[in-house]
PDB file of C-alpha atoms in Angstrom:
ATOM      1  CA  LEU A   1       0.000   0.000   0.000  1.00 82.00           C
ATOM      2  CA  ILE A   2       2.774   2.414   0.913  1.00 82.00           C
ATOM      3  CA  GLN A   3       4.693   1.527  -2.220  1.00 84.00           C
ATOM      4  CA  ARG A   4       1.590   2.171  -4.350  1.00 83.00           C
ATOM      5  CA  GLU A   5       0.934   5.447  -2.543  1.00 84.00           C
ATOM      6  CA  ARG A   6       4.502   6.647  -3.117  1.00 82.00           C
ATOM      7  CA  HIS A   7       4.394   5.645  -6.755  1.00 81.00           C
ATOM      8  CA  LEU A   8       1.114   7.501  -7.185  1.00 81.00           C
ATOM      9  CA  ALA A   9       2.599  10.597  -5.547  1.00 83.00           C
ATOM     10  CA  ASP A  10       5.531  10.502  -7.975  1.00 85.00           C
ATOM     11  CA  ILE A  11       3.384  10.894 -11.084  1.00 87.00           C
ATOM     12  CA  THR A  12       1.259  13.865 -12.089  1.00 86.00           C
ATOM     13  CA  ASP A  13      -2.530  13.864 -12.276  1.00 85.00           C
ATOM     14  CA  SER A  14      -2.292  14.464 -16.021  1.00 89.00           C
ATOM     15  CA  SER A  15      -0.103  11.424 -16.662  1.00 89.00           C
ATOM     16  CA  PRO A  16      -1.754   8.692 -18.764  1.00 91.00           C
ATOM     17  CA  ASP A  17      -0.651   6.169 -16.118  1.00 88.00           C
ATOM     18  CA  TYR A  18      -2.354   8.038 -13.278  1.00 90.00           C
ATOM     19  CA  PRO A  19      -5.809   6.375 -13.476  1.00 90.00           C
ATOM     20  CA  ARG A  20      -4.257   2.901 -13.585  1.00 90.00           C
ATOM     21  CA  GLU A  21      -1.952   3.653 -10.649  1.00 89.00           C
ATOM     22  CA  GLU A  22      -4.784   5.241  -8.663  1.00 90.00           C
ATOM     23  CA  ARG A  23      -6.909   2.133  -9.231  1.00 91.00           C
ATOM     24  CA  ALA A  24      -4.016  -0.091  -8.072  1.00 90.00           C
ATOM     25  CA  PHE A  25      -3.596   2.040  -4.959  1.00 88.00           C
ATOM     26  CA  LEU A  26      -7.311   1.888  -4.128  1.00 91.00           C
ATOM     27  CA  GLN A  27      -7.318  -1.895  -4.653  1.00 92.00           C
ATOM     28  CA  ALA A  28      -4.328  -2.285  -2.315  1.00 90.00           C
ATOM     29  CA  LYS A  29      -6.086  -0.116   0.274  1.00 90.00           C
ATOM     30  CA  ASP A  30      -9.258  -2.185  -0.033  1.00 92.00           C
ATOM     31  CA  SER A  31      -7.247  -5.393   0.301  1.00 91.00           C
ATOM     32  CA  LEU A  32      -5.642  -4.138   3.522  1.00 87.00           C
ATOM     33  CA  GLU A  33      -9.033  -3.181   4.960  1.00 87.00           C
ATOM     34  CA  ARG A  34     -10.435  -6.636   4.142  1.00 89.00           C
ATOM     35  CA  TYR A  35      -7.413  -8.275   5.760  1.00 87.00           C
ATOM     36  CA  THR A  36      -7.833  -6.164   8.895  1.00 82.00           C
ATOM     37  CA  ARG A  37     -11.537  -7.112   9.134  1.00 82.00           C
ATOM     38  CA  THR A  38     -10.551 -10.781   8.751  1.00 86.00           C
ATOM     39  CA  LEU A  39      -8.063 -10.420  11.595  1.00 80.00           C
ATOM     40  CA  GLU A  40     -10.786  -8.937  13.774  1.00 80.00           C
ATOM     41  CA  GLN A  41     -12.800 -12.150  13.314  1.00 84.00           C
ATOM     42  CA  LYS A  42     -10.037 -14.790  13.270  1.00 86.00           C
ATOM     43  CA  ALA A  43      -7.591 -13.327  15.802  1.00 83.00           C
ATOM     44  CA  PRO A  44      -9.480 -10.932  18.087  1.00 80.00           C
ATOM     45  CA  ALA A  45      -6.675 -10.709  20.674  1.00 78.00           C
ATOM     46  CA  TYR A  46      -4.131  -9.728  18.022  1.00 78.00           C
ATOM     47  CA  TYR A  47      -6.585  -7.286  16.471  1.00 75.00           C
ATOM     48  CA  GLN A  48      -7.141  -5.614  19.855  1.00 75.00           C
ATOM     49  CA  TYR A  49      -3.393  -5.379  20.391  1.00 73.00           C
ATOM     50  CA  LYS A  50      -2.505  -4.112  16.937  1.00 74.00           C
ATOM     51  CA  TYR A  51      -5.474  -2.153  15.609  1.00 71.00           C
ATOM     52  CA  ALA A  52      -7.840  -1.174  18.383  1.00 69.00           C
ATOM     53  CA  ASP A  53      -7.779   2.557  18.916  1.00 73.00           C
ATOM     54  CA  ALA A  54      -9.943   2.893  21.993  1.00 74.00           C
ATOM     55  CA  VAL A  55      -8.595   5.645  24.202  1.00 78.00           C
ATOM     56  CA  PRO A  56      -9.096   5.171  27.934  1.00 81.00           C
ATOM     57  CA  SER A  57     -10.684   7.974  29.899  1.00 90.00           C
ATOM     58  CA  LEU A  58      -8.521  10.043  32.216  1.00 93.00           C
ATOM     59  CA  GLN A  59     -10.174   8.367  35.204  1.00 93.00           C
ATOM     60  CA  ASP A  60      -9.419   4.877  33.823  1.00 91.00           C
ATOM     61  CA  LEU A  61      -5.796   5.814  33.211  1.00 91.00           C
ATOM     62  CA  GLN A  62      -5.469   7.268  36.703  1.00 94.00           C
ATOM     63  CA  GLN A  63      -6.903   4.087  38.203  1.00 93.00           C
ATOM     64  CA  LEU A  64      -4.273   2.076  36.328  1.00 90.00           C
ATOM     65  CA  LEU A  65      -1.554   4.409  37.588  1.00 93.00           C
ATOM     66  CA  ALA A  66      -2.798   4.129  41.178  1.00 92.00           C
ATOM     67  CA  ALA A  67      -1.490   0.557  41.422  1.00 86.00           C
ATOM     68  CA  GLY A  68       1.960   1.636  42.636  1.00 83.00           C
ATOM     69  CA  ASP A  69       4.311   4.468  41.786  1.00 86.00           C
ATOM     70  CA  ARG A  70       3.270   4.810  38.149  1.00 94.00           C
ATOM     71  CA  TYR A  71       3.232   7.832  35.892  1.00 96.00           C
ATOM     72  CA  PHE A  72       2.245   8.574  32.290  1.00 95.00           C
ATOM     73  CA  VAL A  73       3.812  11.229  30.079  1.00 95.00           C
ATOM     74  CA  HIS A  74       3.006  12.244  26.521  1.00 94.00           C
ATOM     75  CA  TYR A  75       5.266  14.538  24.540  1.00 92.00           C
ATOM     76  CA  PHE A  76       4.283  17.034  21.844  1.00 90.00           C
ATOM     77  CA  VAL A  77       7.436  18.312  20.168  1.00 86.00           C
ATOM     78  CA  SER A  78       7.885  21.109  17.640  1.00 84.00           C
ATOM     79  CA  ASP A  79      11.056  22.771  16.391  1.00 81.00           C
ATOM     80  CA  SER A  80      11.040  25.339  19.198  1.00 88.00           C
ATOM     81  CA  VAL A  81       8.960  23.986  22.082  1.00 91.00           C
ATOM     82  CA  ILE A  82       8.295  20.770  23.987  1.00 91.00           C
ATOM     83  CA  TYR A  83       4.942  20.138  25.651  1.00 93.00           C
ATOM     84  CA  MET A  84       4.791  17.458  28.329  1.00 94.00           C
ATOM     85  CA  LEU A  85       1.464  16.105  29.511  1.00 96.00           C
ATOM     86  CA  GLY A  86       2.128  14.352  32.809  1.00 96.00           C
ATOM     87  CA  ILE A  87      -0.535  12.216  34.456  1.00 97.00           C
ATOM     88  CA  THR A  88      -0.390  10.648  37.903  1.00 95.00           C
ATOM     89  CA  SER A  89      -3.025   8.778  39.884  1.00 94.00           C
ATOM     90  CA  SER A  90      -3.999  12.032  41.560  1.00 93.00           C
ATOM     91  CA  GLY A  91      -3.578  14.745  38.961  1.00 94.00           C
ATOM     92  CA  THR A  92      -2.364  16.074  35.647  1.00 96.00           C
ATOM     93  CA  GLN A  93       0.054  18.737  34.522  1.00 97.00           C
ATOM     94  CA  MET A  94       0.928  20.321  31.197  1.00 97.00           C
ATOM     95  CA  ILE A  95       4.411  21.777  30.923  1.00 96.00           C
ATOM     96  CA  ARG A  96       5.536  24.016  28.080  1.00 95.00           C
ATOM     97  CA  LYS A  97       9.298  24.181  27.654  1.00 92.00           C
ATOM     98  CA  PRO A  98      10.827  26.357  24.932  1.00 92.00           C
ATOM     99  CA  TYR A  99      13.651  24.334  23.382  1.00 88.00           C
ATOM    100  CA  ARG A 100      15.431  24.422  20.049  1.00 84.00           C
ATOM    101  CA  ASN A 101      18.122  21.731  19.851  1.00 83.00           C
ATOM    102  CA  LEU A 102      16.232  18.611  20.890  1.00 85.00           C
ATOM    103  CA  GLY A 103      16.529  16.876  17.514  1.00 83.00           C
ATOM    104  CA  ARG A 104      20.283  17.376  17.347  1.00 87.00           C
ATOM    105  CA  GLU A 105      20.751  16.232  20.949  1.00 90.00           C
ATOM    106  CA  ILE A 106      18.570  13.164  20.440  1.00 87.00           C
ATOM    107  CA  ASN A 107      20.578  12.206  17.346  1.00 88.00           C
ATOM    108  CA  SER A 108      23.818  12.495  19.327  1.00 90.00           C
ATOM    109  CA  PHE A 109      22.336  10.414  22.144  1.00 90.00           C
ATOM    110  CA  LEU A 110      21.114   7.741  19.723  1.00 90.00           C
ATOM    111  CA  ARG A 111      24.566   7.550  18.129  1.00 90.00           C
ATOM    112  CA  PHE A 112      26.027   6.863  21.578  1.00 89.00           C
ATOM    113  CA  CYS A 113      23.357   4.247  22.316  1.00 88.00           C
ATOM    114  CA  ALA A 114      23.958   2.498  19.003  1.00 89.00           C
ATOM    115  CA  ASP A 115      27.743   2.364  19.382  1.00 88.00           C
ATOM    116  CA  ARG A 116      28.776   0.739  22.642  1.00 85.00           C
ATOM    117  CA  GLN A 117      32.448   1.382  21.909  1.00 87.00           C
ATOM    118  CA  ALA A 118      31.888   5.123  21.449  1.00 84.00           C
ATOM    119  CA  GLU A 119      29.783   5.134  24.611  1.00 83.00           C
ATOM    120  CA  ASN A 120      32.604   3.482  26.559  1.00 83.00           C
ATOM    121  CA  VAL A 121      35.395   5.563  25.034  1.00 89.00           C
ATOM    122  CA  ASP A 122      33.653   8.844  25.800  1.00 89.00           C
ATOM    123  CA  PHE A 123      31.480   7.844  28.757  1.00 91.00           C
ATOM    124  CA  PRO A 124      31.693  11.292  30.418  1.00 90.00           C
ATOM    125  CA  ALA A 125      30.117  12.867  27.313  1.00 91.00           C
ATOM    126  CA  PHE A 126      27.470  10.117  27.165  1.00 92.00           C
ATOM    127  CA  GLY A 127      26.698  10.506  30.893  1.00 92.00           C
ATOM    128  CA  SER A 128      26.474  14.276  30.574  1.00 92.00           C
ATOM    129  CA  LEU A 129      24.134  14.045  27.576  1.00 93.00           C
ATOM    130  CA  ALA A 130      22.014  11.330  29.252  1.00 94.00           C
ATOM    131  CA  HIS A 131      21.647  13.577  32.298  1.00 95.00           C
ATOM    132  CA  HIS A 132      20.931  16.659  30.181  1.00 94.00           C
ATOM    133  CA  LEU A 133      18.126  14.878  28.305  1.00 94.00           C
ATOM    134  CA  TYR A 134      16.741  13.609  31.629  1.00 94.00           C
ATOM    135  CA  SER A 135      16.759  17.226  32.869  1.00 94.00           C
ATOM    136  CA  VAL A 136      14.861  18.354  29.777  1.00 93.00           C
ATOM    137  CA  LEU A 137      12.402  15.482  29.318  1.00 93.00           C
ATOM    138  CA  LEU A 138      11.639  14.024  32.763  1.00 94.00           C
ATOM    139  CA  ALA A 139      12.919  16.215  35.605  1.00 94.00           C
ATOM    140  CA  PRO A 140      10.423  19.064  34.968  1.00 95.00           C
ATOM    141  CA  LEU A 141       7.627  16.650  35.905  1.00 96.00           C
ATOM    142  CA  GLY A 142       9.027  16.323  39.427  1.00 93.00           C
ATOM    143  CA  TRP A 143       8.400  12.593  39.772  1.00 92.00           C
ATOM    144  CA  LYS A 144      10.547  10.633  42.209  1.00 86.00           C
ATOM    145  CA  GLY A 145      11.108   6.974  41.354  1.00 83.00           C
ATOM    146  CA  GLY A 146       8.471   4.610  40.059  1.00 88.00           C
ATOM    147  CA  ARG A 147       7.492   3.368  36.638  1.00 92.00           C
ATOM    148  CA  VAL A 148       6.943   5.828  33.786  1.00 93.00           C
ATOM    149  CA  PHE A 149       4.826   5.030  30.737  1.00 92.00           C
ATOM    150  CA  VAL A 150       6.029   7.161  27.823  1.00 92.00           C
ATOM    151  CA  SER A 151       4.032   8.165  24.778  1.00 88.00           C
ATOM    152  CA  PRO A 152       6.516   9.896  22.458  1.00 79.00           C
ATOM    153  CA  ASP A 153       5.715  12.337  19.674  1.00 73.00           C
ATOM    154  CA  ASN A 154       7.593  11.478  16.469  1.00 73.00           C
ATOM    155  CA  PHE A 155      10.743  10.627  18.345  1.00 71.00           C
ATOM    156  CA  PHE A 156      11.810   7.729  20.407  1.00 77.00           C
ATOM    157  CA  ILE A 157      14.799   7.417  22.640  1.00 86.00           C
ATOM    158  CA  PRO A 158      15.647   4.710  25.151  1.00 89.00           C
ATOM    159  CA  PHE A 159      14.355   6.562  28.203  1.00 90.00           C
ATOM    160  CA  GLU A 160      15.839   3.850  30.415  1.00 90.00           C
ATOM    161  CA  ALA A 161      19.308   5.070  29.348  1.00 91.00           C
ATOM    162  CA  LEU A 162      18.721   8.574  30.720  1.00 92.00           C
ATOM    163  CA  ALA A 163      20.604   9.435  33.894  1.00 92.00           C
ATOM    164  CA  THR A 164      19.466  11.331  36.977  1.00 91.00           C
ATOM    165  CA  ASP A 165      22.992  12.632  37.574  1.00 89.00           C
ATOM    166  CA  SER A 166      25.736  13.912  35.270  1.00 81.00           C
ATOM    167  CA  SER A 167      28.072  11.001  36.042  1.00 81.00           C
ATOM    168  CA  GLY A 168      25.745   8.731  34.083  1.00 75.00           C
TER     169      GLY A 168
END
């Protein structure tokens, strides 16, 4: 489906091939929808896991979080600001943090995480960056210990590799 969609986007509406490619795209889309409906019937547990889009209410989420020190955070990231929606069993908070270099810093952090040798060779830089990202992404929420459920916005980093102190 994605391949058909990309191919369709690469040709102009006036191209003689456009109607044929559009038809092929629509057929692929229809085929995927039929397959998804079949999954719903034949493998309901998998369907629920993979395709269900039911969003729990705030109260339901807070009840889930009440079973221990649990927190939920969702990030909304633009090129100049980070919004953090933090939810605990007893409340919510929305934090707006102006920030410009998150993408560059995340890329540097991911390079460290992907290259164990570089991480070991320059561990002070890795530890400093891991602590800096913790200070930007988690510390403003003020949570102490516990389990954090993270819902990222167009970026994903291994949050478990962040550090609460600059020594890493």
